[in-house]
Every structure is written in structure tokens, then in C-alpha cells.
PDB file of C-alpha atoms in Angstrom:
ATOM      1  CA  MET A  99      80.290 139.129  94.901  1.00 48.00           C
ATOM      2  CA  ALA A 100      81.481 137.000  91.810  1.00 49.00           C
ATOM      3  CA  ALA A 101      85.022 137.250  92.425  1.00 49.00           C
ATOM      4  CA  VAL A 102      84.467 135.223  95.296  1.00 48.00           C
ATOM      5  CA  GLU A 103      81.248 132.875  93.983  1.00 51.00           C
ATOM      6  CA  HIS A 104      83.922 132.217  91.067  1.00 53.00           C
ATOM      7  CA  ALA A 105      86.884 131.468  93.512  1.00 53.00           C
ATOM      8  CA  GLN A 106      85.230 128.842  95.356  1.00 60.00           C
ATOM      9  CA  PRO A 107      85.052 126.343  92.906  1.00 63.00           C
ATOM     10  CA  ASP A 108      88.542 126.923  91.491  1.00 68.00           C
ATOM     11  CA  LEU A 109      89.785 126.378  95.547  1.00 70.00           C
ATOM     12  CA  ALA A 110      87.038 123.209  95.378  1.00 71.00           C
ATOM     13  CA  ALA A 111      89.127 121.458  91.839  1.00 73.00           C
ATOM     14  CA  SER A 112      92.380 122.582  93.793  1.00 78.00           C
ATOM     15  CA  ARG A 113      92.695 120.638  97.111  1.00 79.00           C
ATOM     16  CA  ARG A 114      91.066 117.555  94.625  1.00 80.00           C
ATOM     17  CA  VAL A 115      94.334 117.682  92.485  1.00 81.00           C
ATOM     18  CA  ASN A 116      96.280 117.847  95.167  1.00 83.00           C
ATOM     19  CA  VAL A 117      94.878 114.735  96.917  1.00 83.00           C
ATOM     20  CA  VAL A 118      95.144 113.497  93.732  1.00 84.00           C
ATOM     21  CA  ARG A 119      98.565 114.048  93.513  1.00 88.00           C
ATOM     22  CA  ARG A 120      99.471 113.116  97.146  1.00 90.00           C
ATOM     23  CA  TYR A 121      97.592 109.577  96.224  1.00 89.00           C
ATOM     24  CA  ILE A 122      99.616 109.288  93.400  1.00 90.00           C
ATOM     25  CA  MET A 123     103.198 110.152  94.950  1.00 90.00           C
ATOM     26  CA  GLU A 124     102.000 107.499  98.084  1.00 90.00           C
ATOM     27  CA  HIS A 125     101.942 104.989  95.442  1.00 93.00           C
ATOM     28  CA  VAL A 126     103.804 104.979  93.106  1.00 94.00           C
ATOM     29  CA  VAL A 127     104.002 101.079  92.278  1.00 95.00           C
ATOM     30  CA  ALA A 128      99.988 101.267  92.709  1.00 95.00           C
ATOM     31  CA  VAL A 129      99.365 103.089  90.350  1.00 95.00           C
ATOM     32  CA  SER A 130     101.793 102.185  88.534  1.00 96.00           C
ATOM     33  CA  ALA A 131     100.756  98.808  88.190  1.00 96.00           C
ATOM     34  CA  ALA A 132      97.581  99.967  87.051  1.00 96.00           C
ATOM     35  CA  GLY A 133      98.252 102.029  84.342  1.00 96.00           C
ATOM     36  CA  LEU A 134     101.030  98.915  83.123  1.00 96.00           C
ATOM     37  CA  VAL A 135      98.496  96.943  83.149  1.00 96.00           C
ATOM     38  CA  LEU A 136      95.884  98.539  81.475  1.00 96.00           C
ATOM     39  CA  ALA A 137      99.008  99.961  78.676  1.00 96.00           C
ATOM     40  CA  CYS A 138      99.519  95.791  78.428  1.00 96.00           C
ATOM     41  CA  ALA A 139      95.960  95.000  77.673  1.00 96.00           C
ATOM     42  CA  ALA A 140      95.744  97.800  75.683  1.00 95.00           C
ATOM     43  CA  PHE A 141      98.492  96.369  73.767  1.00 95.00           C
ATOM     44  CA  THR A 142      97.767  92.250  73.632  1.00 94.00           C
ATOM     45  CA  GLY A 143      94.296  93.453  72.516  1.00 94.00           C
ATOM     46  CA  THR A 144      92.944  91.895  75.338  1.00 93.00           C
ATOM     47  CA  LEU A 145      90.955  95.427  76.305  1.00 93.00           C
ATOM     48  CA  TRP A 146      89.593  94.838  72.881  1.00 93.00           C
ATOM     49  CA  GLY A 147      88.363  91.261  73.401  1.00 89.00           C
ATOM     50  CA  ASP A 148      90.823  89.893  71.331  1.00 91.00           C
ATOM     51  CA  ASP A 149      93.156  86.359  72.454  1.00 89.00           C
ATOM     52  CA  GLY A 150      95.115  86.455  74.805  1.00 88.00           C
ATOM     53  CA  SER A 151      95.974  83.093  74.741  1.00 88.00           C
ATOM     54  CA  LEU A 152      99.366  84.294  73.687  1.00 90.00           C
ATOM     55  CA  TRP A 153     100.167  85.544  77.122  1.00 93.00           C
ATOM     56  CA  GLY A 154      99.223  83.186  79.650  1.00 92.00           C
ATOM     57  CA  VAL A 155      99.929  80.076  81.324  1.00 92.00           C
ATOM     58  CA  GLY A 156      98.849  76.638  82.466  1.00 88.00           C
ATOM     59  CA  PRO A 157     100.270  73.907  81.464  1.00 87.00           C
ATOM     60  CA  VAL A 158      99.820  73.101  78.347  1.00 85.00           C
ATOM     61  CA  ALA A 159     101.264  76.579  77.875  1.00 86.00           C
ATOM     62  CA  VAL A 160     103.949  75.803  80.186  1.00 88.00           C
ATOM     63  CA  LEU A 161     104.849  72.113  80.310  1.00 84.00           C
ATOM     64  CA  SER A 162     103.859  70.821  76.609  1.00 83.00           C
ATOM     65  CA  GLN A 163     104.245  74.483  74.422  1.00 85.00           C
ATOM     66  CA  GLY A 164     107.686  75.543  76.001  1.00 86.00           C
ATOM     67  CA  ARG A 165     106.116  79.044  76.624  1.00 89.00           C
ATOM     68  CA  TRP A 166     108.843  79.215  79.587  1.00 91.00           C
ATOM     69  CA  TRP A 167     107.365  83.699  79.726  1.00 92.00           C
ATOM     70  CA  THR A 168     103.818  82.538  80.161  1.00 92.00           C
ATOM     71  CA  PRO A 169     104.524  82.500  83.989  1.00 93.00           C
ATOM     72  CA  LEU A 170     106.290  86.588  84.232  1.00 93.00           C
ATOM     73  CA  THR A 171     103.919  87.677  81.381  1.00 94.00           C
ATOM     74  CA  ALA A 172     100.411  85.878  82.765  1.00 94.00           C
ATOM     75  CA  ILE A 173     100.677  89.260  85.538  1.00 94.00           C
ATOM     76  CA  PHE A 174     100.818  91.991  83.739  1.00 95.00           C
ATOM     77  CA  VAL A 175      97.902  90.911  80.509  1.00 95.00           C
ATOM     78  CA  PRO A 176      94.105  90.679  81.671  1.00 94.00           C
ATOM     79  CA  ASP A 177      91.993  88.292  79.600  1.00 92.00           C
ATOM     80  CA  SER A 178      89.295  90.835  79.254  1.00 92.00           C
ATOM     81  CA  ALA A 179      87.945  94.820  79.321  1.00 94.00           C
ATOM     82  CA  VAL A 180      86.521  93.559  82.730  1.00 94.00           C
ATOM     83  CA  ASP A 181      89.305  92.135  83.851  1.00 94.00           C
ATOM     84  CA  THR A 182      91.367  94.923  83.978  1.00 95.00           C
ATOM     85  CA  THR A 183      89.119  97.122  84.979  1.00 96.00           C
ATOM     86  CA  LEU A 184      88.787  94.927  88.627  1.00 95.00           C
ATOM     87  CA  THR A 185      92.379  94.510  88.472  1.00 96.00           C
ATOM     88  CA  ILE A 186      92.746  98.272  87.889  1.00 96.00           C
ATOM     89  CA  LEU A 187      90.413  98.608  91.372  1.00 96.00           C
ATOM     90  CA  LEU A 188      92.328  96.388  92.870  1.00 96.00           C
ATOM     91  CA  ALA A 189      95.967  98.240  92.377  1.00 96.00           C
ATOM     92  CA  VAL A 190      94.430 101.167  93.663  1.00 95.00           C
ATOM     93  CA  THR A 191      92.734 100.192  96.788  1.00 95.00           C
ATOM     94  CA  GLY A 192      94.352  96.243  98.003  1.00 95.00           C
ATOM     95  CA  PHE A 193      97.310  96.869  96.248  1.00 96.00           C
ATOM     96  CA  ALA A 194      98.424 101.159  97.655  1.00 96.00           C
ATOM     97  CA  TYR A 195      97.941  98.825 100.929  1.00 96.00           C
ATOM     98  CA  ALA A 196     100.320  96.762 100.539  1.00 96.00           C
ATOM     99  CA  GLU A 197     102.476  99.695  99.276  1.00 96.00           C
ATOM    100  CA  ARG A 198     101.970 101.170 103.092  1.00 94.00           C
ATOM    101  CA  LEU A 199     102.655  98.020 105.234  1.00 95.00           C
ATOM    102  CA  LEU A 200     105.481  97.164 102.356  1.00 95.00           C
ATOM    103  CA  GLY A 201     107.099 100.421 101.043  1.00 93.00           C
ATOM    104  CA  ARG A 202     108.233 100.830  97.429  1.00 93.00           C
ATOM    105  CA  LEU A 203     111.250  98.075  96.969  1.00 94.00           C
ATOM    106  CA  ARG A 204     109.954  95.581  99.133  1.00 95.00           C
ATOM    107  CA  LEU A 205     106.752  95.238  97.838  1.00 96.00           C
ATOM    108  CA  LEU A 206     107.946  94.915  94.045  1.00 95.00           C
ATOM    109  CA  GLY A 207     110.531  92.227  95.165  1.00 95.00           C
ATOM    110  CA  VAL A 208     107.496  90.856  97.425  1.00 96.00           C
ATOM    111  CA  THR A 209     105.274  90.900  94.602  1.00 96.00           C
ATOM    112  CA  LEU A 210     107.521  89.127  92.154  1.00 95.00           C
ATOM    113  CA  VAL A 211     108.122  86.306  93.929  1.00 95.00           C
ATOM    114  CA  VAL A 212     104.623  85.593  94.632  1.00 96.00           C
ATOM    115  CA  ALA A 213     103.607  85.780  91.766  1.00 95.00           C
ATOM    116  CA  LEU A 214     106.274  83.307  90.370  1.00 95.00           C
ATOM    117  CA  ALA A 215     106.149  80.938  92.904  1.00 95.00           C
ATOM    118  CA  GLY A 216     101.981  81.333  92.519  1.00 94.00           C
ATOM    119  CA  ASN A 217     102.204  80.347  89.107  1.00 94.00           C
ATOM    120  CA  LEU A 218     105.189  77.728  89.181  1.00 94.00           C
ATOM    121  CA  VAL A 219     103.005  76.409  91.719  1.00 94.00           C
ATOM    122  CA  ALA A 220      99.963  77.125  90.688  1.00 91.00           C
ATOM    123  CA  THR A 221     100.404  75.042  87.720  1.00 90.00           C
ATOM    124  CA  ALA A 222     102.998  71.906  88.486  1.00 90.00           C
ATOM    125  CA  ILE A 223      99.368  71.838  90.965  1.00 87.00           C
ATOM    126  CA  HIS A 224      97.255  71.428  87.858  1.00 85.00           C
ATOM    127  CA  ALA A 225      99.371  69.215  85.718  1.00 83.00           C
ATOM    128  CA  LEU A 226      99.239  66.974  88.145  1.00 82.00           C
ATOM    129  CA  LEU A 227      95.053  67.278  89.109  1.00 77.00           C
ATOM    130  CA  TRP A 228      95.001  66.776  85.608  1.00 72.00           C
ATOM    131  CA  THR A 229      95.638  62.758  85.606  1.00 72.00           C
ATOM    132  CA  VAL A 230      93.431  62.392  88.107  1.00 67.00           C
ATOM    133  CA  SER A 231      90.152  62.579  86.395  1.00 57.00           C
ATOM    134  CA  ASP A 232      87.726  62.675  89.860  1.00 51.00           C
ATOM    135  CA  LEU A 233      90.189  65.647  90.910  1.00 52.00           C
ATOM    136  CA  ARG A 234      90.401  67.825  87.257  1.00 55.00           C
ATOM    137  CA  PRO A 235      90.189  70.627  87.194  1.00 54.00           C
ATOM    138  CA  VAL A 236      86.676  72.943  86.068  1.00 52.00           C
ATOM    139  CA  GLU A 237      89.013  73.868  82.544  1.00 54.00           C
ATOM    140  CA  ALA A 238      90.808  72.286  80.893  1.00 56.00           C
ATOM    141  CA  ALA A 239      94.803  72.451  81.156  1.00 56.00           C
ATOM    142  CA  GLU A 240      94.859  74.137  77.367  1.00 64.00           C
ATOM    143  CA  THR A 241      92.895  77.017  78.592  1.00 76.00           C
ATOM    144  CA  PRO A 242      95.231  80.049  79.522  1.00 86.00           C
ATOM    145  CA  VAL A 243      95.452  81.371  82.940  1.00 91.00           C
ATOM    146  CA  LEU A 244      95.277  85.744  82.530  1.00 93.00           C
ATOM    147  CA  ASP A 245      95.265  87.219  85.832  1.00 93.00           C
ATOM    148  CA  PRO A 246      97.554  90.149  87.150  1.00 94.00           C
ATOM    149  CA  ALA A 247      94.777  90.393  89.964  1.00 94.00           C
ATOM    150  CA  THR A 248      97.033  86.709  91.381  1.00 94.00           C
ATOM    151  CA  ALA A 249     100.209  89.073  91.969  1.00 95.00           C
ATOM    152  CA  MET A 250      98.319  91.570  93.873  1.00 96.00           C
ATOM    153  CA  VAL A 251      96.053  89.847  96.385  1.00 96.00           C
ATOM    154  CA  GLY A 252      99.395  87.281  97.126  1.00 96.00           C
ATOM    155  CA  ALA A 253     101.713  91.013  98.018  1.00 96.00           C
ATOM    156  CA  LEU A 254      98.284  91.763  99.905  1.00 96.00           C
ATOM    157  CA  MET A 255      98.163  88.147 101.494  1.00 97.00           C
ATOM    158  CA  ALA A 256     102.174  89.230 102.529  1.00 96.00           C
ATOM    159  CA  ALA A 257     101.737  92.779 103.946  1.00 96.00           C
ATOM    160  CA  SER A 258      99.315  91.661 106.274  1.00 95.00           C
ATOM    161  CA  ALA A 259     101.752  90.321 107.540  1.00 94.00           C
ATOM    162  CA  LEU A 260     102.953  93.256 108.652  1.00 94.00           C
ATOM    163  CA  ALA A 261      99.098  95.373 109.634  1.00 93.00           C
ATOM    164  CA  SER A 262      97.637  96.175 113.162  1.00 91.00           C
ATOM    165  CA  ALA A 263      96.365  92.755 114.631  1.00 91.00           C
ATOM    166  CA  LEU A 264      93.136  94.239 113.677  1.00 93.00           C
ATOM    167  CA  TRP A 265      93.380  94.159 110.203  1.00 93.00           C
ATOM    168  CA  ARG A 266      95.424  91.562 109.685  1.00 94.00           C
ATOM    169  CA  ARG A 267      92.471  89.518 110.870  1.00 94.00           C
ATOM    170  CA  ARG A 268      90.137  90.727 108.420  1.00 94.00           C
ATOM    171  CA  ILE A 269      92.416  91.003 105.286  1.00 95.00           C
ATOM    172  CA  ARG A 270      92.788  87.256 105.535  1.00 96.00           C
ATOM    173  CA  VAL A 271      89.524  86.594 107.080  1.00 96.00           C
ATOM    174  CA  VAL A 272      87.740  88.242 104.132  1.00 95.00           C
ATOM    175  CA  GLY A 273      90.160  87.815 101.191  1.00 95.00           C
ATOM    176  CA  PHE A 274      90.504  84.000 101.692  1.00 96.00           C
ATOM    177  CA  ALA A 275      86.549  83.220 102.519  1.00 95.00           C
ATOM    178  CA  VAL A 276      86.243  85.447  99.254  1.00 94.00           C
ATOM    179  CA  LEU A 277      88.958  83.416  97.923  1.00 94.00           C
ATOM    180  CA  ALA A 278      87.561  80.020  98.659  1.00 93.00           C
ATOM    181  CA  MET A 279      83.718  81.011  97.762  1.00 92.00           C
ATOM    182  CA  PHE A 280      84.723  81.587  93.945  1.00 89.00           C
ATOM    183  CA  ALA A 281      87.501  79.077  93.749  1.00 87.00           C
ATOM    184  CA  LEU A 282      84.793  76.549  94.513  1.00 86.00           C
ATOM    185  CA  TYR A 283      81.708  78.360  93.547  1.00 84.00           C
ATOM    186  CA  ALA A 284      82.166  79.396  90.093  1.00 76.00           C
ATOM    187  CA  GLY A 285      86.001  76.565  90.039  1.00 74.00           C
ATOM    188  CA  ASP A 286      87.479  78.641  87.226  1.00 82.00           C
ATOM    189  CA  THR A 287      91.488  78.219  86.774  1.00 85.00           C
ATOM    190  CA  ASP A 288      91.386  81.765  87.580  1.00 88.00           C
ATOM    191  CA  ALA A 289      90.375  81.275  91.413  1.00 90.00           C
ATOM    192  CA  TRP A 290      92.650  78.653  91.582  1.00 90.00           C
ATOM    193  CA  TYR A 291      95.768  79.931  90.542  1.00 93.00           C
ATOM    194  CA  ARG A 292      94.667  83.256  92.967  1.00 94.00           C
ATOM    195  CA  LEU A 293      93.720  81.162  95.873  1.00 94.00           C
ATOM    196  CA  VAL A 294      97.578  79.170  95.507  1.00 95.00           C
ATOM    197  CA  ALA A 295      99.380  83.143  95.602  1.00 96.00           C
ATOM    198  CA  ALA A 296      96.865  83.599  98.479  1.00 96.00           C
ATOM    199  CA  VAL A 297      98.814  80.732 100.095  1.00 96.00           C
ATOM    200  CA  LEU A 298     102.405  81.605  99.022  1.00 97.00           C
ATOM    201  CA  GLY A 299     101.875  85.559 100.295  1.00 96.00           C
ATOM    202  CA  LEU A 300     100.666  84.239 103.297  1.00 96.00           C
ATOM    203  CA  LEU A 301     103.653  82.482 104.282  1.00 96.00           C
ATOM    204  CA  VAL A 302     106.722  85.200 103.036  1.00 96.00           C
ATOM    205  CA  GLY A 303     104.731  87.252 105.093  1.00 94.00           C
ATOM    206  CA  LEU A 304     105.842  85.076 107.762  1.00 93.00           C
ATOM    207  CA  TRP A 305     108.753  84.959 106.711  1.00 93.00           C
ATOM    208  CA  LEU A 306     109.450  88.537 106.518  1.00 91.00           C
ATOM    209  CA  VAL A 307     108.175  89.292 110.538  1.00 89.00           C
ATOM    210  CA  ARG A 308     110.414  86.115 111.962  1.00 84.00           C
ATOM    211  CA  GLY A 309     111.674  86.799 115.007  1.00 72.00           C
ATOM    212  CA  THR A 310     109.532  89.935 115.225  1.00 72.00           C
ATOM    213  CA  PRO A 311     107.274  90.612 118.749  1.00 66.00           C
ATOM    214  CA  ARG A 312     103.079  90.304 117.655  1.00 60.00           C
ATOM    215  CA  ARG A 313     100.975  91.576 120.028  1.00 55.00           C
ATOM    216  CA  SER A 314      98.893  89.032 121.519  1.00 51.00           C
ATOM    217  CA  TRP A 315      95.617  89.371 120.081  1.00 49.00           C
ATOM    218  CA  HIS A 316      92.501  90.508 122.446  1.00 50.00           C
ATOM    219  CA  ARG A 317      89.634  89.263 124.268  1.00 50.00           C
ATOM    220  CA  SER A 318      86.329  90.908 122.795  1.00 45.00           C
ATOM    221  CA  SER A 319      85.436  93.955 123.802  1.00 42.00           C
ATOM    222  CA  THR A 320      81.968  92.075 124.445  1.00 45.00           C
ATOM    223  CA  ALA A 321      83.639  90.218 126.983  1.00 45.00           C
ATOM    224  CA  ARG A 322      82.533  90.165 130.802  1.00 43.00           C
ATOM    225  CA  ARG A 323      85.408  91.546 132.617  1.00 43.00           C
ATOM    226  CA  ALA A 324      85.823  90.185 136.264  1.00 42.00           C
ATOM    227  CA  PRO A 325      84.316  91.687 139.410  1.00 41.00           C
TER     228      PRO A 325
END
């Protein structure tokens, strides 16, 4: 009897280990991205509250100070411990779902393209808006952007093109609503960079499914049927 009772917790623990192992094997890129973000945060010190401006992207960093590498490093280095935690959560949820839709290799390519293009386009827009006093962002042009979530959000929007009609609408409507809310309400530069990456990701997703027959949108289930 005692042996049976002792075996039950072991069986439950074994099942949990198998679930975790299967999740990791099915989402190698997402889990690796989460680990990479954590490693970069620890290496640069932003995880402990150190200043990571050297790795951040922005008009001053790219155009004035010549830090050409920042559009790339900004997608790996978070700016704080809170940002690290939220990015890891996004990696193992939304980014993992994007991996299921796109596959590993295509996800890597889409993420890099959308992230780099998003940072470059957002930096250009940021610089242009800063020249117009009435359109200046809340944060100064000197404020660098460190946000790995930018890449993941763009990749998820691109992957939404391959989702079912229902989930495609959910991801896009809810995603853009949340992104726009943060951009308009908080007004921080990171939120606007994420929004730009999401728009570019949406365009990349449309390009990926070009020429593919799409199912028409079904009418609402609450609609009246014709007699």
C-alpha cells in the first residue's frame, strides 16, 4: 500500500516532466528566445537595474552617435527586470504560437526581418516627428529603446496570416487594440516601436500567403436563418 502511494507522486512528476519536455521540443525557437533574452539581460546588467543605453536604438543612437548595431541589439536586450519577465512570458505564449504556425526556420527569418525593419522605420519616423514640435513624442529622441517584445509582436502578427479565420481576427483585433492603447495612453517610445513592428509584421504575413486561397468570413452564428 505504501509503495502504491509513493508511486503516485512519482507518476505525476513524470507526467509533468514529459509535458515540459514535449513543449520544449515543439517550441525550440520560442524557448531559446526566452533564454537568450534572460542571458542578454544578465550580461548587460539591465536585469540588475544597470543602464543599457549602449544597446538601445533611437534617432540619436543611430543617426548622431553612429551606433549602427543598436537596431539589432535592441531586439535582444530588455531594459529592466520587469521587461525581461514580460518578454519571457510573451516568448513562451504568443511567440510559441507563432512558431507553430510558421515553423522554426521561417519564424527566425520573419522575426529578424520584421524586427530590424521595424526598428529602422520607427527610428526614421521618430526622427522626423522630433523635427515638428507639435508632433514630438513624449520621450526625448535621446531616449533609447530596448524592447525584445518588438520582434515577437511583429512575428506574431505575421504568423496570424496562417491562423484560422477566427484566431486571425482575434490576434489582430486584440493585438492592435492593446498596442494602440499603450501607444496612445502611455505614449512611451517602446510602445510606438512595437506598433510599427506589428504593422510591418501584418504586411509580411499578407505577403507570405499571397496567392493562397482564403476562406470567406462566415456570418455570425446569431444571424437569422432564411425561412
